[in-house]
Amino acid sequence: MLLPLILFSTLLQPNEAVSFASLVREAGDIGRLAKWPEPAFEALHASSYNRDSKSRDLLGWFADSDGTGFIRTEGEGKSREWVMMEHQGPGCITKIWTPFFYYDFNDRVGPNVRIYLDGSKTPVFDESLINLVCGKGSVNAPWAEYSARAGNLYLPIPFAKSAKITMEGRPSFYFNIDYRAYPKGTPVNTFQAKDLAASHELLADVGKSLRLDRPRHQSQTMSIPAGKTVTIPLPKGSHAVDDIQFRIIGGDKDSKLFRTTVFTAKFDGEESIWCPLGDFFCSADSIHPFSTRSRTVDRSGNMRCFWLMPYQSNGKIELRNLASHPVQIETYVHTRRWTWDARSMHFYARWRSDDIVPGFPFSDWNFVDVSGKGVYVGDSWTVLNIRKDSWWGEGDEKIYVDDAWDKGFPTHFGTGSEDYYGWAGGVYPVKEDQFSAPFLANVSVGGLDGHTMGYNILTRNRGLDAIPFTKRLRFDMESSFGTDMREPWNLLGYSVVTFWYATPGAIHNRPSNATGATRPIVSVSQLQELSDSIRKRGH
């Protein structure tokens, strides 16, 4: 019973240095995301994106050869190193991703990665990058873990003065690195190799908390008449919702209810949540069991959310029934006291409804555009693919923070949709590629053709790699079938839920959409018919 108390006490004291131990505790505290970070930081990104992509208005913006980019080379011959990331000033490396193969599916070890801190010529890590991120090296799960043909390292690696990450061997393969940049003068204790052994118990305890299997609470059943809304009242005064549980009775027999039952919430008079219940829980078309640290769904259809949702004076949760008949739903909501202060933020979850996108020409499909001050903490993307033996995930994420959109280039430029969600292609995915981890889940792989035909659902929860913004955050995902299916009739169906925190008054481009929620979810056959009609027309 002591662990949750420890994890909710992660705030640094004034003038206390950021350290490996403080960051590990922060990684385990999902409630920490509900407050503007202190010390503040920029969330930056380095990747092997194709350097032909230079500007939104120039040829090459949708170049797909994303495993070729690097900053520069250092040294000669066998001593040559390829610089993947570098930063001057205090910061912290928060996430590293790479595939589990290197150029060739038969090479499952690849070259060493070297992480140099504060200008030292001796790296704190010098080992196979693949082994490191897949949990086969010096870092264990869940801090480094295999997903599907890839691995993700979540071990925080703080530095006081500078960081440089290099790879030996041939030019760097696919990689994505997230890191924090703290303001100049921020006190940071630089990571040392001995920190792993010294913090073994802390890493184990926080690691267990990330996979905490909490007992299900006794819920109440409510009936919502057709077209009506029921309200779940919340206590007056400053509180925070920290545990929500829903189950649509009969949802396993009537999957349309996952769209027509809408979850909304208002905190301090602002509607911050508006989302079909199924989409919120990665189950737009049917029940999809998965488990992350923010949301879980089990095979019985019990849906649970652990995002912290604070409010200063008043709040309410509502369930709206857009179906033409009553719906019964089991509910449970738990709150705890919260001290609202200048750093507190409201939780947002907004939905962009089904959109049909051509396989060509490529485009940047907008997840969300937020103006204000806040922290972006995750998303769930649903992709309907109708082509047999095809791959839908070549598109790169392009995340613009604050003035980046006006400057014309994203703050984060990725290497592929599935890379963003922590796994890798290389072959056509199959149902066995579904997985759940604390921060990532490949919730559903279509499977109607044995591969990706049907609904593909992915989610990412951000922790130490959350993205603060002071003015604006715009998230675009490149819509791309890759280079082998460049035809306008190769249609894809998209919908997305985005999650963020923001201070009062933030605005966004995702209004409530009852019309979209009452439309039946698009089926494979419907999209195939539309595709065939476009093909026959010749455009």
XYZ file of C-alpha atoms in Angstrom:
539
model
C 0.000 0.000 0.000
C 2.989 2.324 0.290
C 3.851 2.412 -3.407
C 1.009 4.689 -4.644
C 1.828 7.190 -1.884
C 5.448 7.250 -2.990
C 4.526 7.653 -6.653
C 2.182 10.559 -5.995
C 4.980 12.399 -4.165
C 7.329 12.963 -7.081
C 7.461 16.758 -7.212
C 10.956 18.168 -6.854
C 11.626 20.541 -4.022
C 12.948 24.039 -4.873
C 16.538 23.870 -6.153
C 16.522 20.059 -6.036
C 18.352 18.583 -8.991
C 16.649 16.435 -11.599
C 18.096 12.960 -11.153
C 17.760 9.455 -12.466
C 15.780 8.441 -9.360
C 13.432 11.451 -9.537
C 12.713 10.725 -13.209
C 12.015 7.040 -12.534
C 9.495 8.056 -9.863
C 7.992 10.612 -12.252
C 7.627 7.956 -14.958
C 5.472 5.928 -12.584
C 3.205 8.817 -11.605
C 0.421 9.229 -14.153
C -1.016 12.054 -12.034
C 2.116 14.131 -12.619
C 0.897 14.832 -16.143
C -2.049 16.839 -14.813
C 0.253 19.685 -13.749
C 2.417 21.921 -15.882
C 5.917 20.444 -15.581
C 8.350 21.841 -13.053
C 11.069 22.305 -14.092
C 9.639 23.165 -17.490
C 11.133 21.561 -20.586
C 10.858 21.265 -24.351
C 10.045 17.810 -25.745
C 12.334 17.312 -28.738
C 12.842 14.511 -31.220
C 15.555 13.033 -33.420
C 14.935 10.411 -36.090
C 16.173 8.878 -39.325
C 13.469 10.647 -41.378
C 14.294 11.220 -45.033
C 16.287 14.448 -45.340
C 14.680 15.070 -48.743
C 11.700 16.303 -46.703
C 12.507 19.986 -46.325
C 9.296 21.984 -46.599
C 5.538 21.430 -46.901
C 5.491 23.177 -50.280
C 8.446 21.349 -51.847
C 8.797 17.997 -53.606
C 10.057 15.367 -51.182
C 7.733 16.226 -48.300
C 6.281 12.702 -48.482
C 9.550 10.872 -49.211
C 9.372 7.390 -47.682
C 13.020 6.310 -47.395
C 13.072 7.093 -43.683
C 15.915 4.820 -42.576
C 18.701 6.955 -44.022
C 18.804 10.159 -42.005
C 21.523 11.118 -39.558
C 23.258 14.300 -38.420
C 26.863 13.678 -39.496
C 29.708 11.177 -39.277
C 32.696 11.286 -36.954
C 35.972 9.371 -37.284
C 37.227 7.240 -40.156
C 37.234 3.583 -41.177
C 36.364 1.150 -38.408
C 36.258 4.061 -35.952
C 33.529 5.876 -37.866
C 30.395 6.718 -35.883
C 27.091 8.023 -37.210
C 25.620 10.776 -35.035
C 21.908 10.135 -34.460
C 21.117 12.771 -31.836
C 22.952 15.550 -30.038
C 21.949 18.348 -27.708
C 23.793 21.093 -25.851
C 22.444 22.014 -22.426
C 20.693 20.090 -19.645
C 18.121 17.469 -20.596
C 17.034 13.856 -20.495
C 16.682 11.103 -23.090
C 13.186 9.685 -22.536
C 12.547 7.103 -25.295
C 14.484 5.246 -27.999
C 12.892 3.013 -30.654
C 14.415 0.863 -33.387
C 13.421 -2.326 -35.289
C 14.646 -5.738 -34.085
C 16.593 -6.266 -37.314
C 19.343 -4.287 -39.002
C 18.956 -3.969 -42.795
C 18.478 -7.746 -43.028
C 15.917 -9.861 -41.157
C 18.757 -12.293 -40.434
C 20.729 -9.673 -38.466
C 18.997 -9.438 -35.089
C 21.919 -7.815 -33.247
C 23.207 -4.997 -35.451
C 25.804 -2.418 -34.433
C 26.383 -0.863 -31.040
C 24.784 2.355 -29.911
C 26.949 4.731 -27.880
C 25.487 7.340 -25.561
C 27.917 10.085 -24.531
C 26.974 12.568 -21.798
C 28.471 15.934 -20.822
C 31.239 15.718 -23.413
C 32.771 12.555 -22.010
C 34.648 10.382 -24.507
C 33.531 7.289 -22.599
C 29.905 6.318 -23.355
C 27.537 5.342 -20.533
C 26.015 2.789 -22.943
C 28.025 0.906 -25.562
C 26.064 -2.153 -26.633
C 23.809 -3.500 -29.361
C 21.036 -0.976 -29.942
C 18.615 -3.785 -30.804
C 19.401 -5.723 -27.626
C 19.201 -2.557 -25.550
C 15.711 -1.500 -26.689
C 14.325 -5.065 -26.743
C 15.231 -5.752 -23.115
C 18.035 -8.189 -23.966
C 20.856 -5.875 -22.921
C 21.635 -3.971 -19.740
C 18.044 -2.750 -19.177
C 15.113 -4.996 -18.267
C 11.366 -4.786 -18.930
C 9.294 -2.704 -18.686
C 12.040 -0.080 -19.081
C 13.176 -1.807 -22.284
C 10.863 -4.204 -24.031
C 10.190 -6.020 -27.292
C 6.904 -5.123 -29.014
C 6.444 -6.505 -32.543
C 9.627 -6.601 -34.666
C 10.932 -3.651 -32.617
C 11.818 -2.525 -29.138
C 11.359 0.561 -26.969
C 13.684 1.934 -24.296
C 11.924 4.048 -21.646
C 14.806 4.313 -19.184
C 15.379 8.016 -18.368
C 18.941 9.129 -19.102
C 19.469 12.637 -17.663
C 22.431 14.882 -18.491
C 23.642 18.195 -17.082
C 25.562 19.660 -20.030
C 25.116 17.702 -23.255
C 24.180 14.411 -24.891
C 25.266 12.680 -28.079
C 24.019 9.339 -29.398
C 25.959 7.559 -32.138
C 25.899 4.232 -33.938
C 28.837 2.358 -35.386
C 28.772 0.317 -38.593
C 26.904 1.346 -41.712
C 24.721 4.465 -41.895
C 22.118 4.502 -39.177
C 19.020 2.394 -39.733
C 15.493 3.371 -38.627
C 15.427 5.091 -35.244
C 13.334 7.530 -33.196
C 14.653 9.288 -30.103
C 12.586 11.479 -27.757
C 14.337 13.756 -25.296
C 13.766 16.693 -22.990
C 15.615 20.004 -23.134
C 15.591 21.812 -19.788
C 16.243 25.566 -19.549
C 19.848 26.659 -19.152
C 20.883 26.478 -15.527
C 18.462 23.718 -14.533
C 20.280 21.509 -12.017
C 20.532 17.955 -13.377
C 22.515 15.018 -12.013
C 24.011 13.255 -15.024
C 23.245 9.548 -15.432
C 26.044 7.132 -14.571
C 26.239 3.449 -15.393
C 26.235 2.607 -11.681
C 22.759 4.165 -11.336
C 21.182 1.036 -12.815
C 22.445 -1.216 -10.044
C 21.990 1.388 -7.325
C 18.338 1.932 -8.293
C 17.484 -1.723 -8.915
C 14.773 -1.837 -6.237
C 13.226 1.482 -7.302
C 13.162 0.391 -10.965
C 11.481 -2.886 -9.984
C 8.870 -1.219 -7.755
C 7.925 1.480 -10.276
C 8.005 -1.095 -13.072
C 5.442 -3.201 -11.201
C 3.217 -0.151 -10.725
C 3.160 0.418 -14.491
C 1.528 -3.012 -14.890
C -0.658 -2.806 -11.790
C -3.632 -5.151 -12.140
C -6.198 -3.397 -9.985
C -9.295 -5.230 -8.718
C -12.576 -4.345 -10.358
C -14.942 -2.200 -8.286
C -18.595 -2.865 -7.609
C -20.462 -0.822 -10.210
C -24.006 0.446 -10.530
C -26.217 -0.188 -13.540
C -28.072 2.669 -15.157
C -30.516 2.669 -18.042
C -30.275 5.512 -20.545
C -33.411 6.092 -22.640
C -33.074 6.613 -26.386
C -31.772 10.075 -27.185
C -31.244 10.970 -23.535
C -28.277 11.835 -21.333
C -27.574 10.764 -17.763
C -25.259 12.652 -15.446
C -22.834 11.161 -12.972
C -22.407 13.911 -10.363
C -18.994 14.646 -8.925
C -18.246 16.173 -5.501
C -18.104 19.960 -5.242
C -14.808 21.687 -4.636
C -11.359 20.823 -5.869
C -11.174 17.119 -6.714
C -9.754 14.802 -9.364
C -11.316 11.778 -11.028
C -8.733 8.988 -10.863
C -10.622 5.805 -11.771
C -13.530 5.311 -14.194
C -15.159 2.004 -15.082
C -17.782 1.364 -17.792
C -19.375 -1.701 -19.334
C -22.102 -1.566 -21.967
C -24.471 -4.443 -21.288
C -25.082 -6.242 -24.561
C -22.200 -4.527 -26.324
C -20.784 -7.917 -27.279
C -23.974 -8.590 -29.267
C -24.548 -5.091 -30.651
C -21.254 -3.374 -31.429
C -23.057 -0.245 -32.727
C -23.531 0.742 -29.091
C -19.823 1.489 -28.802
C -20.324 4.425 -31.153
C -23.779 5.629 -30.137
C -22.934 5.713 -26.423
C -20.964 8.917 -25.927
C -18.731 9.756 -22.964
C -18.538 13.471 -22.108
C -17.203 15.485 -19.187
C -17.297 19.110 -18.121
C -14.805 20.485 -15.658
C -15.255 24.013 -14.299
C -17.773 24.743 -17.043
C -15.602 23.616 -19.973
C -16.520 20.521 -21.998
C -13.144 18.837 -22.261
C -14.204 15.266 -23.099
C -16.491 14.324 -25.995
C -15.901 10.886 -27.428
C -17.816 7.727 -28.327
C -17.156 5.260 -25.544
C -15.793 2.587 -27.877
C -13.320 4.934 -29.543
C -12.101 6.195 -26.162
C -11.260 2.587 -25.313
C -9.890 1.461 -28.720
C -13.056 -0.528 -29.428
C -14.878 1.410 -32.125
C -16.005 -1.663 -34.067
C -16.062 -4.338 -31.311
C -14.519 -5.219 -27.967
C -10.718 -5.300 -28.188
C -9.004 -6.366 -24.966
C -5.778 -4.507 -24.156
C -3.990 -3.108 -21.123
C -1.924 0.068 -20.778
C -1.293 2.199 -17.751
C -4.019 4.696 -18.752
C -6.814 2.435 -20.076
C -7.724 -1.231 -20.064
C -10.415 -3.378 -21.669
C -11.054 -7.012 -20.726
C -12.836 -9.748 -22.662
C -16.120 -9.154 -20.838
C -16.177 -5.580 -22.190
C -15.246 -3.917 -18.898
C -13.539 -0.608 -19.795
C -11.370 1.240 -17.313
C -9.571 4.597 -17.373
C -6.878 5.867 -14.997
C -6.111 9.262 -16.529
C -6.248 11.858 -13.739
C -8.967 14.478 -14.374
C -8.753 17.440 -11.954
C -11.175 20.332 -11.530
C -11.123 23.436 -9.359
C -14.727 23.809 -8.215
C -17.173 21.599 -10.129
C -17.307 18.751 -12.595
C -19.673 16.257 -14.108
C -19.468 13.156 -16.268
C -22.262 12.399 -18.714
C -23.247 9.428 -20.826
C -25.357 10.200 -23.863
C -27.373 7.573 -25.714
C -27.654 8.402 -29.428
C -29.243 5.044 -30.262
C -32.953 4.608 -31.032
C -33.482 2.283 -28.064
C -32.466 2.299 -24.381
C -28.987 1.190 -23.373
C -27.886 -0.226 -20.058
C -24.423 0.502 -18.778
C -22.490 -0.408 -15.646
C -20.574 2.547 -14.207
C -18.124 3.346 -11.443
C -16.344 6.677 -10.872
C -13.852 7.410 -8.108
C -12.478 10.813 -7.103
C -9.916 12.073 -4.640
C -9.177 15.480 -3.224
C -7.013 17.773 -5.318
C -5.296 21.055 -4.573
C -5.880 23.248 -7.601
C -3.057 25.711 -8.230
C -1.526 27.740 -11.055
C 0.032 24.606 -12.591
C -3.165 22.510 -12.646
C -4.743 21.570 -15.977
C -7.948 19.994 -17.262
C -7.921 16.668 -19.104
C -9.113 16.557 -22.740
C -10.170 13.652 -24.922
C -11.536 14.577 -28.357
C -12.576 12.528 -31.358
C -12.184 13.025 -35.084
C -14.804 10.852 -36.742
C -14.510 8.496 -39.722
C -12.817 10.026 -42.733
C -12.093 8.330 -46.062
C -8.655 9.119 -47.460
C -7.295 8.156 -50.915
C -4.096 6.153 -51.157
C -2.750 8.800 -53.513
C -1.921 11.655 -53.541
C -0.379 11.548 -50.095
C -1.523 14.070 -47.508
C -1.020 15.106 -43.900
C -4.115 14.004 -41.982
C -4.681 16.179 -38.939
C -5.117 14.485 -35.567
C -5.725 17.721 -33.645
C -4.787 21.390 -33.480
C -4.800 22.979 -30.003
C -4.197 26.611 -29.091
C -3.315 27.430 -25.506
C -0.985 26.010 -22.895
C -0.879 22.339 -22.104
C 0.759 18.936 -22.400
C 0.022 16.355 -25.096
C -0.177 12.872 -23.546
C -1.376 10.384 -26.161
C -3.695 9.196 -28.899
C -5.585 6.199 -30.265
C -5.737 5.766 -34.038
C -8.188 3.552 -35.892
C -7.347 2.638 -39.499
C -9.658 0.685 -41.819
C -7.701 -1.081 -44.576
C -9.582 -2.799 -47.405
C -6.704 -4.085 -49.566
C -5.548 -7.691 -49.305
C -1.889 -8.256 -48.514
C -1.172 -4.534 -48.257
C 0.545 -2.227 -45.831
C -1.112 0.990 -44.690
C 1.478 2.365 -42.237
C 4.181 4.237 -44.147
C 3.039 7.695 -43.014
C 5.238 9.760 -40.679
C 4.022 11.747 -37.692
C 4.648 15.490 -37.916
C 4.115 17.299 -34.624
C 4.418 21.084 -34.536
C 4.985 22.726 -31.147
C 4.382 26.444 -30.541
C 5.875 28.417 -33.474
C 7.001 25.390 -35.500
C 4.018 25.467 -37.875
C 4.708 29.085 -38.811
C 8.383 28.239 -39.317
C 7.384 25.481 -41.725
C 8.951 22.368 -40.189
C 7.724 20.008 -37.455
C 9.323 19.682 -34.035
C 8.862 15.902 -34.305
C 9.263 14.202 -37.703
C 8.894 10.418 -37.552
C 9.665 7.436 -39.744
C 6.350 5.588 -40.097
C 2.989 5.187 -38.427
C 3.749 1.851 -36.775
C 7.136 3.217 -35.678
C 5.357 6.019 -33.838
C 3.300 3.376 -32.038
C 6.408 1.467 -31.021
C 6.560 -1.523 -33.362
C 7.753 -2.211 -36.921
C 6.585 -3.509 -40.296
C 9.086 -5.267 -42.517
C 6.469 -7.935 -43.279
C 2.696 -7.737 -43.533
C 1.465 -7.755 -39.911
C -0.704 -10.570 -38.538
C -2.932 -10.997 -35.491
C 0.022 -12.331 -33.515
C 1.561 -8.853 -33.738
C -1.016 -7.484 -31.300
C 0.511 -6.531 -27.952
C -0.037 -4.381 -24.870
C 2.593 -2.591 -22.814
C 2.357 0.237 -20.243
C 2.858 3.008 -22.814
C 2.002 1.292 -26.113
C -0.503 -1.143 -27.565
C -1.093 -2.574 -31.010
C -4.684 -3.258 -30.045
C -6.011 -4.792 -33.255
C -4.574 -6.009 -36.558
C -7.386 -6.325 -39.146
C -6.965 -10.038 -39.878
C -9.699 -10.524 -42.499
C -7.063 -11.586 -45.045
C -4.687 -13.008 -42.457
C -2.928 -9.637 -42.460
C -4.182 -6.048 -42.137
C -7.510 -6.072 -43.989
C -10.104 -4.760 -41.551
C -9.747 -2.495 -38.535
C -6.257 -1.733 -37.253
C -6.182 0.073 -33.895
C -3.126 1.478 -32.133
C -2.547 3.617 -29.070
C 0.326 5.487 -27.465
C 0.425 6.848 -23.925
C 3.123 9.386 -23.176
C 4.924 9.614 -19.841
C 8.348 11.223 -19.658
C 7.999 11.794 -23.417
C 4.868 13.945 -23.010
C 4.943 17.127 -25.111
C 4.414 20.508 -23.385
C 3.267 23.462 -25.485
C 2.849 27.099 -24.497
C 1.002 28.435 -27.549
C -0.022 25.697 -29.931
C 0.276 22.013 -30.726
C -0.619 20.619 -34.132
C -0.343 16.886 -34.831
C -0.471 15.621 -38.431
C -0.061 12.003 -39.510
C 1.047 11.428 -43.083
C -1.516 9.381 -44.995
C 0.512 6.969 -47.080
C 0.128 3.481 -48.554
C 3.826 3.517 -49.418
C 5.305 3.388 -52.881
C 3.639 0.222 -54.195
C -0.051 1.233 -54.128
C -0.106 4.799 -55.383
C -3.642 4.796 -56.706
C -6.507 7.119 -55.643
C -8.911 4.164 -55.227
C -6.762 2.471 -52.589
C -8.854 4.005 -49.824
C -8.145 4.097 -46.100
C -10.617 4.907 -43.330
C -9.335 6.975 -40.395
C -10.617 8.085 -37.009
C -8.627 9.226 -33.993
C -8.916 10.148 -30.327
C -6.350 12.574 -28.915
C -5.556 13.090 -25.231
C -3.998 16.178 -23.676
C -4.054 18.454 -20.643
C -4.552 22.202 -20.927
C -4.988 25.231 -18.720
C -8.476 26.815 -18.742
C -9.384 28.594 -21.957
C -7.601 26.348 -24.453
C -9.331 25.933 -27.827
C -9.118 23.135 -30.395
C -10.532 21.967 -33.734
C -12.430 18.890 -32.517
C -16.011 19.918 -31.641
C -18.649 17.486 -30.445
C -19.984 15.413 -33.340
C -23.287 13.692 -32.657
C -23.915 13.305 -36.388
C -20.696 11.344 -36.807
C -21.447 9.158 -33.804
C -24.901 8.206 -35.084
C -23.593 7.118 -38.483
C -22.883 3.376 -38.627
C -19.182 2.671 -38.562
C -17.840 2.116 -42.090
C -17.499 -1.543 -43.056
C -14.921 -3.194 -45.288
C -17.549 -3.983 -47.935
C -18.825 -0.392 -48.017
C -15.350 1.011 -48.485
C -14.563 -1.606 -51.132
C -17.684 -0.603 -53.083
C -16.622 3.044 -52.976
C -13.110 2.076 -54.049
C -14.456 0.036 -56.978
C -16.645 2.897 -58.165
C -13.662 5.284 -58.132
C -11.562 2.765 -60.038
C -14.263 2.309 -62.683
C -14.541 6.063 -63.157
C -10.788 6.145 -63.674
C -10.074 8.760 -60.987
